[in-house]
PDB file of C-alpha atoms in Angstrom:
ATOM      1  CA  MET A   1      -5.450 229.403  70.040  1.00 39.00           C
ATOM      2  CA  THR A   2      -2.446 228.884  67.803  1.00 38.00           C
ATOM      3  CA  ILE A   3      -3.931 225.607  66.550  1.00 38.00           C
ATOM      4  CA  LYS A   4      -7.202 227.343  65.560  1.00 40.00           C
ATOM      5  CA  LYS A   5      -5.409 230.139  63.693  1.00 40.00           C
ATOM      6  CA  LEU A   6      -3.131 227.809  61.711  1.00 37.00           C
ATOM      7  CA  PRO A   7      -5.697 226.764  59.075  1.00 45.00           C
ATOM      8  CA  ILE A   8      -6.684 230.417  58.520  1.00 41.00           C
ATOM      9  CA  LEU A   9      -3.028 231.429  58.212  1.00 39.00           C
ATOM     10  CA  SER A  10      -2.339 228.576  55.799  1.00 41.00           C
ATOM     11  CA  PHE A  11      -5.364 229.572  53.715  1.00 39.00           C
ATOM     12  CA  CYS A  12      -4.107 233.173  53.537  1.00 41.00           C
ATOM     13  CA  VAL A  13      -0.654 232.003  52.472  1.00 38.00           C
ATOM     14  CA  ILE A  14      -2.145 229.832  49.729  1.00 39.00           C
ATOM     15  CA  LEU A  15      -4.293 232.721  48.484  1.00 36.00           C
ATOM     16  CA  THR A  16      -1.262 235.018  48.463  1.00 39.00           C
ATOM     17  CA  LEU A  17       0.765 232.511  46.448  1.00 37.00           C
ATOM     18  CA  LEU A  18      -2.052 231.984  43.977  1.00 36.00           C
ATOM     19  CA  PHE A  19      -2.493 235.694  43.359  1.00 37.00           C
ATOM     20  CA  SER A  20       1.291 236.157  43.125  1.00 36.00           C
ATOM     21  CA  CYS A  21       1.564 233.428  40.516  1.00 38.00           C
ATOM     22  CA  GLN A  22      -1.341 234.895  38.588  1.00 39.00           C
ATOM     23  CA  GLY A  23       0.377 238.283  38.610  1.00 41.00           C
ATOM     24  CA  VAL A  24       3.580 236.732  37.259  1.00 42.00           C
ATOM     25  CA  THR A  25       1.821 234.903  34.409  1.00 51.00           C
ATOM     26  CA  GLU A  26      -0.012 238.068  33.370  1.00 78.00           C
ATOM     27  CA  LYS A  27       3.273 239.829  32.597  1.00 91.00           C
ATOM     28  CA  ARG A  28       4.838 238.652  29.338  1.00 96.00           C
ATOM     29  CA  ILE A  29       8.638 238.623  29.559  1.00 97.00           C
ATOM     30  CA  ILE A  30      10.798 238.266  26.429  1.00 98.00           C
ATOM     31  CA  LYS A  31      14.544 237.822  26.701  1.00 98.00           C
ATOM     32  CA  LEU A  32      16.715 239.606  24.124  1.00 98.00           C
ATOM     33  CA  GLY A  33      20.380 238.621  23.942  1.00 98.00           C
ATOM     34  CA  HIS A  34      23.071 240.183  21.757  1.00 96.00           C
ATOM     35  CA  GLY A  35      26.838 240.468  21.448  1.00 91.00           C
ATOM     36  CA  LEU A  36      27.405 244.223  21.421  1.00 91.00           C
ATOM     37  CA  GLY A  37      28.666 246.422  24.242  1.00 90.00           C
ATOM     38  CA  ILE A  38      26.382 248.729  26.188  1.00 94.00           C
ATOM     39  CA  THR A  39      27.881 251.864  24.611  1.00 90.00           C
ATOM     40  CA  HIS A  40      27.030 250.732  21.071  1.00 91.00           C
ATOM     41  CA  PRO A  41      24.244 252.721  19.346  1.00 91.00           C
ATOM     42  CA  VAL A  42      22.435 249.511  18.369  1.00 94.00           C
ATOM     43  CA  HIS A  43      22.245 248.566  22.056  1.00 96.00           C
ATOM     44  CA  GLU A  44      20.722 251.989  22.708  1.00 97.00           C
ATOM     45  CA  ALA A  45      18.112 251.254  20.042  1.00 97.00           C
ATOM     46  CA  MET A  46      17.257 247.976  21.763  1.00 98.00           C
ATOM     47  CA  LEU A  47      16.796 249.807  25.063  1.00 98.00           C
ATOM     48  CA  PHE A  48      14.442 252.152  23.204  1.00 98.00           C
ATOM     49  CA  LEU A  49      12.543 249.125  21.863  1.00 98.00           C
ATOM     50  CA  ALA A  50      12.169 247.718  25.381  1.00 98.00           C
ATOM     51  CA  GLU A  51      10.911 251.069  26.697  1.00 98.00           C
ATOM     52  CA  LYS A  52       8.329 251.275  23.913  1.00 98.00           C
ATOM     53  CA  VAL A  53       7.093 247.729  24.534  1.00 98.00           C
ATOM     54  CA  GLU A  54       6.565 248.449  28.222  1.00 98.00           C
ATOM     55  CA  GLU A  55       4.939 251.789  27.435  1.00 98.00           C
ATOM     56  CA  LYS A  56       2.547 250.394  24.809  1.00 98.00           C
ATOM     57  CA  SER A  57       1.574 247.411  26.931  1.00 98.00           C
ATOM     58  CA  GLY A  58       1.163 249.376  30.156  1.00 97.00           C
ATOM     59  CA  GLY A  59       3.744 247.143  31.782  1.00 97.00           C
ATOM     60  CA  LYS A  60       2.052 243.905  30.732  1.00 97.00           C
ATOM     61  CA  MET A  61       4.919 243.046  28.399  1.00 98.00           C
ATOM     62  CA  VAL A  62       8.628 243.403  29.160  1.00 98.00           C
ATOM     63  CA  VAL A  63      11.763 242.923  27.039  1.00 98.00           C
ATOM     64  CA  ARG A  64      14.837 242.090  29.118  1.00 98.00           C
ATOM     65  CA  ILE A  65      18.158 242.737  27.381  1.00 98.00           C
ATOM     66  CA  TYR A  66      21.360 240.739  27.884  1.00 98.00           C
ATOM     67  CA  PRO A  67      24.308 242.412  26.024  1.00 96.00           C
ATOM     68  CA  ASN A  68      28.000 241.516  25.648  1.00 93.00           C
ATOM     69  CA  GLN A  69      27.446 237.871  24.642  1.00 93.00           C
ATOM     70  CA  GLN A  70      26.146 237.073  28.131  1.00 95.00           C
ATOM     71  CA  LEU A  71      23.911 234.398  26.614  1.00 96.00           C
ATOM     72  CA  GLY A  72      26.229 233.275  23.821  1.00 94.00           C
ATOM     73  CA  SER A  73      27.828 234.228  20.513  1.00 90.00           C
ATOM     74  CA  GLU A  74      25.801 235.537  17.591  1.00 89.00           C
ATOM     75  CA  ARG A  75      25.394 232.078  16.079  1.00 90.00           C
ATOM     76  CA  GLU A  76      24.538 230.499  19.445  1.00 95.00           C
ATOM     77  CA  LEU A  77      21.876 233.144  20.079  1.00 96.00           C
ATOM     78  CA  VAL A  78      20.210 232.442  16.743  1.00 96.00           C
ATOM     79  CA  GLU A  79      20.206 228.720  17.519  1.00 96.00           C
ATOM     80  CA  LEU A  80      18.587 229.458  20.898  1.00 97.00           C
ATOM     81  CA  LEU A  81      15.855 231.358  19.049  1.00 98.00           C
ATOM     82  CA  GLN A  82      15.216 228.384  16.795  1.00 97.00           C
ATOM     83  CA  ILE A  83      14.475 226.111  19.750  1.00 97.00           C
ATOM     84  CA  GLY A  84      12.494 228.810  21.548  1.00 96.00           C
ATOM     85  CA  SER A  85      14.878 229.111  24.516  1.00 97.00           C
ATOM     86  CA  LEU A  86      15.491 232.791  23.733  1.00 98.00           C
ATOM     87  CA  GLY A  87      12.978 235.327  22.498  1.00 98.00           C
ATOM     88  CA  MET A  88      14.917 237.857  20.412  1.00 98.00           C
ATOM     89  CA  THR A  89      18.328 238.842  19.171  1.00 98.00           C
ATOM     90  CA  LYS A  90      20.041 241.344  16.911  1.00 96.00           C
ATOM     91  CA  VAL A  91      21.997 239.654  14.181  1.00 94.00           C
ATOM     92  CA  SER A  92      24.022 240.900  11.245  1.00 92.00           C
ATOM     93  CA  SER A  93      22.419 239.931   7.967  1.00 94.00           C
ATOM     94  CA  ALA A  94      25.782 238.351   7.070  1.00 89.00           C
ATOM     95  CA  ALA A  95      25.618 235.944  10.014  1.00 85.00           C
ATOM     96  CA  LEU A  96      21.947 235.279   9.293  1.00 91.00           C
ATOM     97  CA  GLU A  97      22.711 233.938   5.810  1.00 89.00           C
ATOM     98  CA  GLY A  98      23.798 230.641   7.382  1.00 85.00           C
ATOM     99  CA  PHE A  99      20.204 230.200   8.558  1.00 89.00           C
ATOM    100  CA  ALA A 100      18.252 231.987   5.813  1.00 90.00           C
ATOM    101  CA  PRO A 101      20.096 231.799   2.449  1.00 92.00           C
ATOM    102  CA  THR A 102      18.343 234.772   0.825  1.00 95.00           C
ATOM    103  CA  MET A 103      19.969 237.072   3.397  1.00 95.00           C
ATOM    104  CA  GLN A 104      23.331 236.547   1.704  1.00 94.00           C
ATOM    105  CA  VAL A 105      22.264 239.077  -0.929  1.00 97.00           C
ATOM    106  CA  PHE A 106      23.043 241.885   1.535  1.00 96.00           C
ATOM    107  CA  GLY A 107      26.641 240.683   1.778  1.00 95.00           C
ATOM    108  CA  MET A 108      27.335 241.246  -1.899  1.00 97.00           C
ATOM    109  CA  PRO A 109      29.906 244.060  -2.147  1.00 98.00           C
ATOM    110  CA  TYR A 110      28.905 247.428  -3.574  1.00 98.00           C
ATOM    111  CA  LEU A 111      25.297 246.257  -3.954  1.00 97.00           C
ATOM    112  CA  PHE A 112      23.683 249.608  -3.136  1.00 97.00           C
ATOM    113  CA  ARG A 113      24.274 252.788  -5.128  1.00 95.00           C
ATOM    114  CA  ASP A 114      23.975 255.019  -2.056  1.00 94.00           C
ATOM    115  CA  ASP A 115      22.181 255.373   1.305  1.00 94.00           C
ATOM    116  CA  GLU A 116      18.903 256.414  -0.334  1.00 96.00           C
ATOM    117  CA  HIS A 117      18.931 253.331  -2.551  1.00 97.00           C
ATOM    118  CA  GLN A 118      19.533 251.031   0.430  1.00 97.00           C
ATOM    119  CA  LEU A 119      16.751 252.634   2.453  1.00 96.00           C
ATOM    120  CA  ALA A 120      14.311 252.337  -0.458  1.00 97.00           C
ATOM    121  CA  VAL A 121      15.107 248.625  -0.738  1.00 98.00           C
ATOM    122  CA  LEU A 122      14.846 247.864   2.977  1.00 97.00           C
ATOM    123  CA  ASN A 123      11.595 249.807   3.442  1.00 95.00           C
ATOM    124  CA  GLY A 124      10.078 248.461   0.233  1.00 97.00           C
ATOM    125  CA  GLU A 125       8.596 245.132  -0.806  1.00 97.00           C
ATOM    126  CA  ILE A 126      11.988 243.442  -1.261  1.00 97.00           C
ATOM    127  CA  GLY A 127      13.073 244.326   2.278  1.00 97.00           C
ATOM    128  CA  LYS A 128       9.771 243.232   3.807  1.00 96.00           C
ATOM    129  CA  LYS A 129       9.867 239.906   1.984  1.00 96.00           C
ATOM    130  CA  LEU A 130      13.445 239.221   3.073  1.00 97.00           C
ATOM    131  CA  LEU A 131      12.490 239.931   6.704  1.00 96.00           C
ATOM    132  CA  LEU A 132       9.932 237.141   6.606  1.00 95.00           C
ATOM    133  CA  ASP A 133      11.970 234.638   4.559  1.00 94.00           C
ATOM    134  CA  PRO A 134      13.670 233.205   7.685  1.00 95.00           C
ATOM    135  CA  GLU A 135      10.278 232.090   9.084  1.00 96.00           C
ATOM    136  CA  LYS A 136      10.754 228.673   7.505  1.00 93.00           C
ATOM    137  CA  TYR A 137      13.846 228.409   9.693  1.00 95.00           C
ATOM    138  CA  LEU A 138      11.894 229.390  12.849  1.00 97.00           C
ATOM    139  CA  LEU A 139      13.100 233.013  12.768  1.00 97.00           C
ATOM    140  CA  ARG A 140      11.040 236.096  12.002  1.00 98.00           C
ATOM    141  CA  GLY A 141      12.529 239.458  11.120  1.00 97.00           C
ATOM    142  CA  LEU A 142      10.946 242.458  12.829  1.00 98.00           C
ATOM    143  CA  CYS A 143      12.981 245.362  11.447  1.00 98.00           C
ATOM    144  CA  TYR A 144      16.330 246.475  10.061  1.00 98.00           C
ATOM    145  CA  TYR A 145      18.871 248.550  11.925  1.00 98.00           C
ATOM    146  CA  ASP A 146      21.446 250.668  10.136  1.00 96.00           C
ATOM    147  CA  ALA A 147      24.898 249.131  10.525  1.00 94.00           C
ATOM    148  CA  GLY A 148      26.648 251.611   8.289  1.00 94.00           C
ATOM    149  CA  LYS A 149      29.232 250.531   5.753  1.00 96.00           C
ATOM    150  CA  ARG A 150      32.038 248.109   6.440  1.00 97.00           C
ATOM    151  CA  SER A 151      35.655 248.993   5.733  1.00 98.00           C
ATOM    152  CA  PHE A 152      39.053 247.513   6.581  1.00 98.00           C
ATOM    153  CA  TYR A 153      41.056 248.286   9.698  1.00 98.00           C
ATOM    154  CA  THR A 154      44.549 246.879  10.114  1.00 98.00           C
ATOM    155  CA  LYS A 155      47.497 246.788  12.490  1.00 98.00           C
ATOM    156  CA  ASN A 156      50.550 247.519  10.383  1.00 96.00           C
ATOM    157  CA  LYS A 157      49.587 249.323   7.181  1.00 97.00           C
ATOM    158  CA  PRO A 158      46.595 250.964   5.456  1.00 98.00           C
ATOM    159  CA  ILE A 159      44.653 249.200   2.706  1.00 98.00           C
ATOM    160  CA  GLU A 160      44.882 251.592  -0.235  1.00 98.00           C
ATOM    161  CA  THR A 161      44.364 249.007  -3.005  1.00 98.00           C
ATOM    162  CA  PRO A 162      43.276 245.345  -3.077  1.00 98.00           C
ATOM    163  CA  ALA A 163      46.948 244.423  -3.507  1.00 98.00           C
ATOM    164  CA  ASP A 164      47.576 245.639   0.068  1.00 98.00           C
ATOM    165  CA  LEU A 165      45.460 242.768   1.389  1.00 98.00           C
ATOM    166  CA  ALA A 166      47.777 240.115  -0.041  1.00 97.00           C
ATOM    167  CA  GLY A 167      49.059 237.849   2.718  1.00 94.00           C
ATOM    168  CA  LEU A 168      46.909 239.455   5.421  1.00 98.00           C
ATOM    169  CA  LYS A 169      44.611 237.428   7.657  1.00 98.00           C
ATOM    170  CA  ILE A 170      41.368 239.413   7.873  1.00 98.00           C
ATOM    171  CA  ARG A 171      38.717 238.588  10.418  1.00 98.00           C
ATOM    172  CA  VAL A 172      35.301 237.909   8.905  1.00 96.00           C
ATOM    173  CA  MET A 173      31.952 236.868  10.330  1.00 90.00           C
ATOM    174  CA  GLU A 174      30.711 233.327   9.798  1.00 87.00           C
ATOM    175  CA  SER A 175      29.576 234.161   6.288  1.00 90.00           C
ATOM    176  CA  ASN A 176      30.561 232.506   3.017  1.00 92.00           C
ATOM    177  CA  THR A 177      29.822 235.741   1.189  1.00 95.00           C
ATOM    178  CA  ALA A 178      32.170 237.736   3.447  1.00 94.00           C
ATOM    179  CA  SER A 179      34.868 235.084   3.056  1.00 96.00           C
ATOM    180  CA  ASN A 180      34.524 235.087  -0.734  1.00 96.00           C
ATOM    181  CA  MET A 181      34.742 238.881  -0.783  1.00 97.00           C
ATOM    182  CA  VAL A 182      38.017 238.957   1.159  1.00 98.00           C
ATOM    183  CA  LYS A 183      39.412 236.195  -1.060  1.00 97.00           C
ATOM    184  CA  SER A 184      38.400 238.145  -4.180  1.00 97.00           C
ATOM    185  CA  LEU A 185      40.328 241.132  -2.848  1.00 97.00           C
ATOM    186  CA  GLY A 186      43.428 239.031  -2.197  1.00 96.00           C
ATOM    187  CA  GLY A 187      43.219 238.608   1.590  1.00 98.00           C
ATOM    188  CA  SER A 188      42.924 235.500   3.737  1.00 98.00           C
ATOM    189  CA  PRO A 189      39.494 235.388   5.476  1.00 98.00           C
ATOM    190  CA  THR A 190      39.614 234.160   9.063  1.00 97.00           C
ATOM    191  CA  PRO A 191      36.326 233.668  10.975  1.00 95.00           C
ATOM    192  CA  VAL A 192      36.575 234.902  14.572  1.00 94.00           C
ATOM    193  CA  SER A 193      33.814 235.594  17.090  1.00 89.00           C
ATOM    194  CA  TYR A 194      33.290 239.331  17.636  1.00 89.00           C
ATOM    195  CA  GLY A 195      33.797 238.888  21.375  1.00 87.00           C
ATOM    196  CA  GLU A 196      37.193 237.226  20.801  1.00 94.00           C
ATOM    197  CA  LEU A 197      38.411 239.637  18.122  1.00 97.00           C
ATOM    198  CA  TYR A 198      40.307 242.071  20.379  1.00 97.00           C
ATOM    199  CA  THR A 199      42.485 239.257  21.704  1.00 98.00           C
ATOM    200  CA  ALA A 200      42.886 237.768  18.221  1.00 98.00           C
ATOM    201  CA  LEU A 201      44.202 241.115  16.972  1.00 98.00           C
ATOM    202  CA  GLN A 202      46.545 241.494  19.935  1.00 98.00           C
ATOM    203  CA  GLN A 203      47.980 238.006  19.533  1.00 98.00           C
ATOM    204  CA  GLY A 204      48.386 238.255  15.764  1.00 97.00           C
ATOM    205  CA  ILE A 205      45.856 235.538  14.988  1.00 98.00           C
ATOM    206  CA  VAL A 206      44.489 238.069  12.501  1.00 98.00           C
ATOM    207  CA  ASP A 207      46.125 241.147  10.963  1.00 98.00           C
ATOM    208  CA  GLY A 208      42.953 243.157  10.694  1.00 98.00           C
ATOM    209  CA  ALA A 209      39.201 243.116  10.351  1.00 98.00           C
ATOM    210  CA  GLU A 210      36.396 244.944   8.582  1.00 97.00           C
ATOM    211  CA  ASN A 211      33.555 246.805  10.194  1.00 96.00           C
ATOM    212  CA  ASN A 212      31.840 250.169  10.590  1.00 95.00           C
ATOM    213  CA  ALA A 213      33.254 253.140  12.514  1.00 96.00           C
ATOM    214  CA  PRO A 214      31.041 252.877  15.645  1.00 94.00           C
ATOM    215  CA  SER A 215      31.948 249.211  16.070  1.00 93.00           C
ATOM    216  CA  LEU A 216      35.656 249.941  15.633  1.00 97.00           C
ATOM    217  CA  TYR A 217      35.418 252.660  18.275  1.00 96.00           C
ATOM    218  CA  THR A 218      33.144 251.040  20.888  1.00 91.00           C
ATOM    219  CA  SER A 219      35.029 247.718  20.701  1.00 94.00           C
ATOM    220  CA  LYS A 220      38.330 249.542  21.338  1.00 96.00           C
ATOM    221  CA  HIS A 221      39.901 247.614  18.457  1.00 98.00           C
ATOM    222  CA  TYR A 222      41.523 250.920  17.497  1.00 98.00           C
ATOM    223  CA  GLU A 223      43.888 250.386  20.422  1.00 98.00           C
ATOM    224  CA  VAL A 224      45.470 247.630  18.328  1.00 98.00           C
ATOM    225  CA  CYS A 225      44.604 248.685  14.774  1.00 98.00           C
ATOM    226  CA  LYS A 226      45.855 252.147  13.862  1.00 98.00           C
ATOM    227  CA  PHE A 227      44.779 252.180  10.200  1.00 98.00           C
ATOM    228  CA  TYR A 228      41.173 252.531   9.010  1.00 98.00           C
ATOM    229  CA  SER A 229      40.763 252.442   5.225  1.00 98.00           C
ATOM    230  CA  ILE A 230      37.245 253.499   4.272  1.00 98.00           C
ATOM    231  CA  ASP A 231      36.546 251.562   1.086  1.00 98.00           C
ATOM    232  CA  GLU A 232      32.913 250.867   2.151  1.00 98.00           C
ATOM    233  CA  HIS A 233      32.777 247.460   0.478  1.00 98.00           C
ATOM    234  CA  THR A 234      29.499 246.340   2.038  1.00 97.00           C
ATOM    235  CA  ALA A 235      26.455 247.950   3.626  1.00 96.00           C
ATOM    236  CA  LEU A 236      25.101 245.076   5.702  1.00 95.00           C
ATOM    237  CA  PRO A 237      22.013 245.932   7.755  1.00 96.00           C
ATOM    238  CA  ASP A 238      21.483 244.440  11.183  1.00 96.00           C
ATOM    239  CA  VAL A 239      18.250 242.515  11.643  1.00 97.00           C
ATOM    240  CA  MET A 240      16.132 242.338  14.786  1.00 98.00           C
ATOM    241  CA  ILE A 241      14.687 238.830  14.840  1.00 98.00           C
ATOM    242  CA  VAL A 242      12.259 236.985  17.076  1.00 98.00           C
ATOM    243  CA  SER A 243      11.821 233.250  17.567  1.00 98.00           C
ATOM    244  CA  THR A 244       8.726 232.103  15.671  1.00 98.00           C
ATOM    245  CA  LYS A 245       7.945 229.855  18.633  1.00 97.00           C
ATOM    246  CA  VAL A 246       7.868 232.913  20.886  1.00 97.00           C
ATOM    247  CA  TRP A 247       6.079 235.059  18.276  1.00 98.00           C
ATOM    248  CA  GLU A 248       3.303 232.483  17.830  1.00 97.00           C
ATOM    249  CA  SER A 249       2.846 232.258  21.599  1.00 97.00           C
ATOM    250  CA  LEU A 250       1.977 235.967  21.711  1.00 98.00           C
ATOM    251  CA  THR A 251      -1.557 237.257  21.413  1.00 97.00           C
ATOM    252  CA  GLU A 252      -2.415 239.400  18.406  1.00 98.00           C
ATOM    253  CA  GLN A 253      -2.278 242.468  20.645  1.00 98.00           C
ATOM    254  CA  GLU A 254       1.151 241.508  21.999  1.00 98.00           C
ATOM    255  CA  GLN A 255       2.458 240.957  18.466  1.00 98.00           C
ATOM    256  CA  GLN A 256       1.230 244.421  17.532  1.00 98.00           C
ATOM    257  CA  TRP A 257       2.962 246.008  20.544  1.00 98.00           C
ATOM    258  CA  LEU A 258       6.228 244.276  19.706  1.00 98.00           C
ATOM    259  CA  GLN A 259       6.146 245.062  15.982  1.00 98.00           C
ATOM    260  CA  GLU A 260       5.256 248.718  16.537  1.00 98.00           C
ATOM    261  CA  ALA A 261       8.029 249.066  19.132  1.00 98.00           C
ATOM    262  CA  ALA A 262      10.528 247.479  16.734  1.00 98.00           C
ATOM    263  CA  ASP A 263       9.498 249.791  13.888  1.00 98.00           C
ATOM    264  CA  GLU A 264       9.827 252.867  16.092  1.00 98.00           C
ATOM    265  CA  SER A 265      13.189 251.698  17.425  1.00 98.00           C
ATOM    266  CA  ALA A 266      14.459 251.351  13.831  1.00 97.00           C
ATOM    267  CA  ILE A 267      13.628 255.005  13.115  1.00 97.00           C
ATOM    268  CA  TYR A 268      15.383 256.006  16.326  1.00 98.00           C
ATOM    269  CA  GLU A 269      18.390 253.797  15.529  1.00 97.00           C
ATOM    270  CA  TYR A 270      18.925 255.354  12.092  1.00 95.00           C
ATOM    271  CA  LYS A 271      19.077 258.772  13.737  1.00 95.00           C
ATOM    272  CA  ILE A 272      21.546 257.885  16.482  1.00 96.00           C
ATOM    273  CA  TRP A 273      23.617 255.770  14.082  1.00 96.00           C
ATOM    274  CA  ALA A 274      24.396 258.795  11.923  1.00 94.00           C
ATOM    275  CA  GLU A 275      25.414 260.735  15.027  1.00 95.00           C
ATOM    276  CA  ALA A 276      27.515 257.833  16.343  1.00 94.00           C
ATOM    277  CA  THR A 277      29.349 257.446  13.043  1.00 96.00           C
ATOM    278  CA  GLU A 278      30.371 261.092  12.969  1.00 96.00           C
ATOM    279  CA  GLU A 279      31.426 261.038  16.619  1.00 96.00           C
ATOM    280  CA  SER A 280      33.337 257.749  16.235  1.00 97.00           C
ATOM    281  CA  LEU A 281      35.385 259.002  13.291  1.00 98.00           C
ATOM    282  CA  SER A 282      36.301 262.103  15.277  1.00 98.00           C
ATOM    283  CA  GLU A 283      37.320 260.059  18.340  1.00 98.00           C
ATOM    284  CA  LEU A 284      39.317 257.603  16.231  1.00 98.00           C
ATOM    285  CA  GLU A 285      41.337 260.463  14.792  1.00 98.00           C
ATOM    286  CA  LYS A 286      41.980 261.804  18.309  1.00 98.00           C
ATOM    287  CA  ALA A 287      43.174 258.336  19.319  1.00 98.00           C
ATOM    288  CA  GLY A 288      45.805 258.407  16.594  1.00 98.00           C
ATOM    289  CA  VAL A 289      44.100 256.229  13.997  1.00 98.00           C
ATOM    290  CA  THR A 290      45.088 257.053  10.411  1.00 98.00           C
ATOM    291  CA  ILE A 291      41.857 257.303   8.396  1.00 98.00           C
ATOM    292  CA  SER A 292      42.132 257.100   4.623  1.00 98.00           C
ATOM    293  CA  TYR A 293      39.668 257.046   1.730  1.00 98.00           C
ATOM    294  CA  PRO A 294      41.066 254.816  -1.046  1.00 98.00           C
ATOM    295  CA  ASP A 295      39.701 254.844  -4.595  1.00 98.00           C
ATOM    296  CA  LYS A 296      36.789 252.367  -4.614  1.00 97.00           C
ATOM    297  CA  GLU A 297      36.961 251.460  -8.307  1.00 98.00           C
ATOM    298  CA  PRO A 298      39.806 248.888  -7.998  1.00 98.00           C
ATOM    299  CA  PHE A 299      37.864 247.230  -5.153  1.00 98.00           C
ATOM    300  CA  ARG A 300      34.658 247.150  -7.204  1.00 97.00           C
ATOM    301  CA  ALA A 301      36.485 245.617 -10.155  1.00 98.00           C
ATOM    302  CA  ALA A 302      38.134 242.963  -7.974  1.00 98.00           C
ATOM    303  CA  VAL A 303      34.817 241.693  -6.573  1.00 98.00           C
ATOM    304  CA  GLU A 304      32.823 241.787  -9.842  1.00 97.00           C
ATOM    305  CA  PRO A 305      33.493 238.051 -10.490  1.00 97.00           C
ATOM    306  CA  MET A 306      31.412 237.349  -7.369  1.00 98.00           C
ATOM    307  CA  TYR A 307      28.324 238.515  -9.265  1.00 98.00           C
ATOM    308  CA  THR A 308      29.222 236.385 -12.299  1.00 97.00           C
ATOM    309  CA  ASN A 309      29.601 233.319 -10.069  1.00 97.00           C
ATOM    310  CA  LEU A 310      26.381 234.109  -8.217  1.00 97.00           C
ATOM    311  CA  LYS A 311      24.442 234.276 -11.491  1.00 97.00           C
ATOM    312  CA  ILE A 312      25.711 230.809 -12.464  1.00 98.00           C
ATOM    313  CA  GLN A 313      25.679 229.049  -9.107  1.00 97.00           C
ATOM    314  CA  GLN A 314      22.700 230.678  -7.352  1.00 97.00           C
ATOM    315  CA  PRO A 315      20.385 232.205  -9.958  1.00 98.00           C
ATOM    316  CA  GLU A 316      17.589 232.622  -7.389  1.00 97.00           C
ATOM    317  CA  ILE A 317      19.799 234.918  -5.286  1.00 97.00           C
ATOM    318  CA  TYR A 318      21.074 236.732  -8.370  1.00 98.00           C
ATOM    319  CA  LYS A 319      17.459 237.466  -9.281  1.00 98.00           C
ATOM    320  CA  ILE A 320      17.108 239.355  -5.977  1.00 98.00           C
ATOM    321  CA  VAL A 321      20.270 241.306  -6.864  1.00 98.00           C
ATOM    322  CA  GLU A 322      18.646 242.342 -10.148  1.00 98.00           C
ATOM    323  CA  GLU A 323      15.459 243.361  -8.344  1.00 98.00           C
ATOM    324  CA  ILE A 324      17.493 245.452  -5.883  1.00 98.00           C
ATOM    325  CA  ARG A 325      19.437 247.135  -8.657  1.00 97.00           C
ATOM    326  CA  ALA A 326      16.173 248.013 -10.415  1.00 97.00           C
ATOM    327  CA  VAL A 327      14.841 249.917  -7.376  1.00 97.00           C
ATOM    328  CA  LYS A 328      14.881 253.674  -8.061  1.00 90.00           C
TER     329      LYS A 328
END
């Protein structure tokens, strides 16, 4: 009796496995890795993106998020995208310039007149073109996230003028533009991974860093750095990018779901970013951080030679600067 039932049982097992495998292949899973903590507003925007993808696809498409550098540093994640081992990541436009040179334009200090000017550029033809420029490097931009304005935070003294940066080691991202900016202001740029920055500040490897208020707060760097000098030297957007190898493997419908979800998450992110910035500044003050607002004009004057050099050395990038400045 057992011998007679065995073939039937085996057949049922095989059928079950076949249908299970079919069910797995029908669900599209995209991995999204990034380096931010789970309390960061940009992480919240990525969760929103994942929810929208699942909602639009009826569960046929899923974005799985791996925060806190679980899958690697910012640079490593971008490299994983290029070989198709990872689907998506959030990257600062400053870090992206090492892969897509036109992105360095966003790192030019005091490029935008105000928030409205920046938004008009990013949502206009210039912004759309720059999103797709990295495609030749196997990366495709989906949308921009607001990353506020970057300012200096330091351990031992506030930065009231460029002269205050003299002799200070300032952490920068892996970005030539960021390094040149700190040099122009008189500081010593020191590239450090974001995930290693807290320890680098504690141990005195660097004397300070530059970033936006939500990042300063959620990273807890304020526990070491008690001075935040809001000079707002750059307004670098974050960029949500997808591997072109992964993008091209998607059906047209799947691409539409993903792009629509990204666009909607960007709108959501801009809203919660504004709220997070206000809340972060309030919490930083409560934590004993001295917040100051130095005169920006000396900083602007100190970095102006960067534009002169850009015009001579990289006229194609300087042309984009001119186009951005012409946007009303």
